[in-house]
Amino acid sequence: MSVSLLPAGLVLGLLFQWAAKAYLAGDKSLAAAYAFESLGGFAGGMCATLFLKFGFQNFWIALLCSLTAMGSSFLHENREDTRSLRPVAIVASGLFILCLWKAPALDRIMTSWTHPNLTGTQDSPYSRVTVTNLNGQVSVFENDSLAFETEGTEAEELVHLAALEHPDPDRVLVLGGGIGGTVREILLHSPRAVDYVELNPVLFDLVESHLPPDISRSLQAANVRTIVADRGSSWTKQEVTI
């Protein structure tokens, strides 16, 4: 990871150094240059969060930022030292526009390099969610780390050891993991009501349609209420009277 980020880090460091020198050449202070750099970082973070909130993908955002940076080279088109770079900037801008047009397909192709049985992938403010399906075994990755898979035994180990400690589980609260089989295993203990809360709506929506039938049936049980909630905002998949 460090080696892969090294080229981008070096380029970004050099760009700031060159930009700061150009800024100081205009009788400006270095403190002001750092202030603008910090302000840009803050604005970039806010924009990235808002983009993700409204469904834009990281790959699309990266291409848009690259296109914006390339377009900024035309702001000084009258300077002698930038005229020779103008044809390169035009060609690069055209390539970025083409990539933006095909961004979803390119993103899926690149993701399938490390996930050959790819079913779907999507970015969210919490993580990048990727789902694969091989012969009915659904695996869910968050930021390329395996979160759970439907053929594992983690749900059984988590649920039954805890449920057997209670003589008669009546109301159960599940905080995440229900789409991995946790709710299915809890229902084996015949509780009166199960409240299953999931934080990330992108994860729930992306995985739900690919779940094995037994897990899907458990989430649709009459005594199960599924709530996808993010702090103050939430929506309820299924309501049950308790």
Coordinates of C-alpha atoms in Angstrom, one line a residue:
M1 CA 0.0 0.0 0.0
S2 CA 2.8 2.4 0.9
V3 CA 4.7 1.7 -2.3
S4 CA 1.5 2.2 -4.4
L5 CA 0.8 5.6 -2.8
L6 CA 4.4 6.8 -3.0
P7 CA 4.2 8.2 -6.6
A8 CA 1.0 10.1 -5.9
G9 CA 2.4 11.4 -2.6
L10 CA 5.6 12.6 -4.3
V11 CA 3.7 14.4 -7.1
L12 CA 1.4 16.1 -4.6
G13 CA 4.3 17.2 -2.5
L14 CA 6.1 18.7 -5.5
L15 CA 2.9 20.4 -6.7
F16 CA 2.5 22.2 -3.3
Q17 CA 6.1 23.2 -3.3
W18 CA 5.9 24.7 -6.8
A19 CA 2.6 26.4 -6.1
A20 CA 4.0 27.9 -2.8
K21 CA 7.1 29.2 -4.7
A22 CA 4.8 30.8 -7.3
Y23 CA 2.6 32.3 -4.6
L24 CA 5.6 33.8 -2.8
A25 CA 6.9 35.3 -6.0
G26 CA 3.9 37.6 -5.9
D27 CA 5.0 39.1 -2.5
K28 CA 2.6 36.9 -0.6
S29 CA 3.4 35.1 2.7
L30 CA 4.2 31.4 3.2
A31 CA 1.6 31.4 6.1
A32 CA -1.1 32.4 3.6
A33 CA 0.0 29.7 1.2
Y34 CA -0.4 27.1 4.0
A35 CA -3.8 28.6 4.9
F36 CA -5.1 28.2 1.4
E37 CA -3.7 24.7 1.2
S38 CA -5.5 23.8 4.4
L39 CA -8.7 25.4 3.2
G40 CA -8.5 23.4 0.0
G41 CA -8.1 20.2 2.0
F42 CA -11.1 21.0 4.1
A43 CA -13.2 21.9 1.0
G44 CA -12.1 18.7 -0.7
G45 CA -13.1 16.6 2.2
M46 CA -16.5 18.2 2.5
C47 CA -17.1 17.8 -1.3
A48 CA -16.1 14.2 -1.2
T49 CA -18.4 13.4 1.6
L50 CA -21.3 15.2 -0.1
F51 CA -20.6 13.4 -3.4
L52 CA -20.7 10.0 -1.6
K53 CA -23.8 10.9 0.2
F54 CA -25.6 11.6 -3.1
G55 CA -24.4 8.4 -4.7
F56 CA -21.3 9.5 -6.7
Q57 CA -18.5 6.9 -6.8
N58 CA -14.9 7.4 -5.8
F59 CA -13.6 6.6 -9.3
W60 CA -15.9 9.3 -10.8
I61 CA -14.8 11.8 -8.2
A62 CA -11.2 11.1 -8.9
L63 CA -11.7 11.6 -12.7
L64 CA -13.6 14.8 -12.1
C65 CA -10.9 16.2 -9.9
S66 CA -8.3 15.2 -12.5
L67 CA -10.2 16.9 -15.2
T68 CA -10.6 20.1 -13.1
A69 CA -6.9 20.2 -12.3
M70 CA -6.1 19.7 -16.0
G71 CA -8.5 22.5 -16.9
S72 CA -6.8 24.9 -14.6
S73 CA -3.8 24.8 -16.9
F74 CA -5.8 26.9 -19.4
L75 CA -6.0 29.7 -16.9
H76 CA -2.5 30.8 -17.9
E77 CA -2.7 30.1 -21.6
N78 CA -1.0 33.4 -22.4
R79 CA 2.2 32.6 -20.6
E80 CA 5.1 31.5 -22.8
D81 CA 6.2 28.7 -20.5
T82 CA 2.8 27.0 -20.7
R83 CA 2.0 27.2 -24.4
S84 CA 4.0 24.1 -25.2
L85 CA 2.0 22.1 -22.7
R86 CA -1.4 23.1 -24.1
P87 CA -1.7 20.2 -26.7
V88 CA -0.9 17.7 -23.9
A89 CA -3.5 19.3 -21.7
I90 CA -6.1 19.1 -24.5
V91 CA -5.4 15.5 -25.2
A92 CA -5.4 14.6 -21.4
S93 CA -8.7 16.4 -20.9
G94 CA -10.3 14.5 -23.7
L95 CA -9.1 11.2 -22.2
F96 CA -10.6 12.2 -18.8
I97 CA -13.9 13.1 -20.4
L98 CA -14.0 9.7 -22.2
C99 CA -13.2 8.0 -18.9
L100 CA -16.0 9.9 -17.1
W101 CA -18.4 8.8 -19.8
K102 CA -17.4 5.1 -19.3
A103 CA -16.7 5.4 -15.5
P104 CA -19.2 2.8 -14.2
A105 CA -18.0 0.2 -16.7
L106 CA -14.3 1.0 -16.0
D107 CA -14.9 0.9 -12.3
R108 CA -16.5 -2.5 -12.5
I109 CA -13.8 -3.9 -14.8
M110 CA -11.0 -2.8 -12.4
T111 CA -12.8 -4.1 -9.3
S112 CA -13.3 -7.5 -11.0
W113 CA -9.5 -7.8 -11.2
T114 CA -9.4 -8.6 -7.5
H115 CA -12.9 -9.9 -7.3
P116 CA -13.4 -12.3 -10.3
N117 CA -16.9 -13.4 -9.2
L118 CA -18.1 -9.8 -8.8
T119 CA -21.8 -9.2 -8.4
G120 CA -21.8 -5.5 -7.5
T121 CA -19.8 -2.8 -5.9
Q122 CA -20.6 0.7 -4.6
D123 CA -19.0 3.4 -2.5
S124 CA -20.7 4.9 0.5
P125 CA -19.7 7.4 3.2
Y126 CA -18.8 4.5 5.4
S127 CA -16.9 2.2 3.1
R128 CA -16.7 0.7 -0.4
V129 CA -19.0 -2.3 -0.5
T130 CA -18.2 -5.2 -2.9
V131 CA -20.3 -8.4 -3.3
T132 CA -19.2 -11.6 -5.0
N133 CA -21.2 -14.8 -5.6
L134 CA -19.6 -18.1 -6.3
N135 CA -21.9 -21.1 -6.6
G136 CA -24.4 -19.6 -4.2
Q137 CA -21.8 -18.5 -1.6
V138 CA -22.2 -14.7 -1.2
S139 CA -19.1 -12.8 0.1
V140 CA -19.3 -9.2 1.2
F141 CA -16.1 -7.0 1.3
E142 CA -15.8 -3.6 2.9
N143 CA -12.8 -1.6 1.7
D144 CA -11.6 -4.9 0.2
S145 CA -11.6 -6.6 3.6
L146 CA -13.9 -9.6 4.0
A147 CA -16.8 -8.6 6.2
F148 CA -18.7 -11.9 6.1
E149 CA -19.8 -14.7 3.8
T150 CA -23.0 -16.7 3.8
E151 CA -21.3 -20.2 4.1
G152 CA -19.3 -19.4 7.2
T153 CA -20.1 -20.4 10.9
E154 CA -19.6 -17.0 12.5
A155 CA -23.3 -16.4 12.9
E156 CA -23.9 -19.7 14.7
E157 CA -20.9 -19.1 17.0
L158 CA -22.0 -15.6 17.8
V159 CA -25.7 -16.3 18.4
H160 CA -26.1 -19.6 20.0
L161 CA -23.4 -19.2 22.7
A162 CA -25.1 -16.0 23.8
A163 CA -28.7 -17.1 23.4
L164 CA -28.2 -20.2 25.5
E165 CA -27.1 -18.0 28.4
H166 CA -30.7 -16.8 28.6
P167 CA -33.5 -19.2 29.7
D168 CA -36.1 -17.7 27.3
P169 CA -34.9 -15.0 24.8
D170 CA -38.0 -12.8 24.2
R171 CA -36.9 -9.6 22.6
V172 CA -33.6 -9.4 20.7
L173 CA -31.6 -6.4 19.4
V174 CA -29.2 -7.2 16.5
L175 CA -26.7 -4.4 15.7
G176 CA -25.4 -5.3 12.3
G177 CA -24.6 -8.6 10.7
G178 CA -28.2 -9.7 10.1
I179 CA -27.6 -10.2 6.4
G180 CA -24.8 -12.5 7.3
G181 CA -27.2 -15.0 8.9
T182 CA -27.4 -13.7 12.5
V183 CA -31.1 -13.1 12.4
R184 CA -31.7 -16.6 10.9
E185 CA -29.9 -18.2 13.8
I186 CA -31.7 -16.1 16.4
L187 CA -35.1 -17.2 15.1
L188 CA -34.2 -20.8 16.0
H189 CA -34.6 -19.7 19.6
S190 CA -38.2 -18.5 18.9
P191 CA -38.0 -14.9 20.2
R192 CA -41.2 -12.8 20.3
A193 CA -39.5 -9.9 18.5
V194 CA -36.2 -9.2 16.8
D195 CA -35.0 -5.6 16.0
Y196 CA -32.3 -5.7 13.4
V197 CA -30.4 -2.4 12.9
E198 CA -28.0 -1.8 10.0
L199 CA -26.0 1.4 9.7
N200 CA -25.0 1.5 6.1
P201 CA -28.0 1.6 3.6
V202 CA -25.7 1.0 0.6
L203 CA -24.5 -2.3 2.1
F204 CA -28.0 -3.5 2.9
D205 CA -29.4 -2.5 -0.6
L206 CA -26.5 -4.0 -2.5
V207 CA -26.5 -7.3 -0.6
E208 CA -30.2 -7.9 0.0
S209 CA -31.1 -9.1 -3.5
H210 CA -28.2 -11.6 -3.6
L211 CA -28.8 -13.3 -0.2
P212 CA -29.6 -17.1 0.0
P213 CA -33.3 -17.9 0.4
D214 CA -33.0 -18.9 4.1
I215 CA -31.4 -15.6 5.1
S216 CA -34.0 -13.7 3.0
R217 CA -36.8 -15.5 4.6
S218 CA -35.5 -14.7 8.1
L219 CA -35.4 -11.0 7.3
Q220 CA -39.0 -11.2 6.1
A221 CA -40.3 -13.0 9.2
A222 CA -43.3 -11.5 10.9
N223 CA -41.5 -11.0 14.2
V224 CA -38.5 -9.3 12.6
R225 CA -38.2 -5.5 12.2
T226 CA -35.3 -4.3 10.0
I227 CA -34.2 -0.7 10.5
V228 CA -31.5 1.0 8.4
A229 CA -30.5 4.0 10.5
D230 CA -27.8 6.6 10.4
R231 CA -28.0 8.7 13.6
G232 CA -31.1 10.8 13.2
S233 CA -32.3 9.6 9.8
S234 CA -33.7 6.1 9.3
W235 CA -36.2 4.1 7.3
T236 CA -37.9 0.9 8.3
K237 CA -38.0 -2.1 6.0
Q238 CA -40.7 -3.9 7.9
E239 CA -42.7 -2.9 10.9
V240 CA -44.0 -5.2 13.6
T241 CA -46.3 -4.5 16.6
I242 CA -44.6 -5.4 19.9

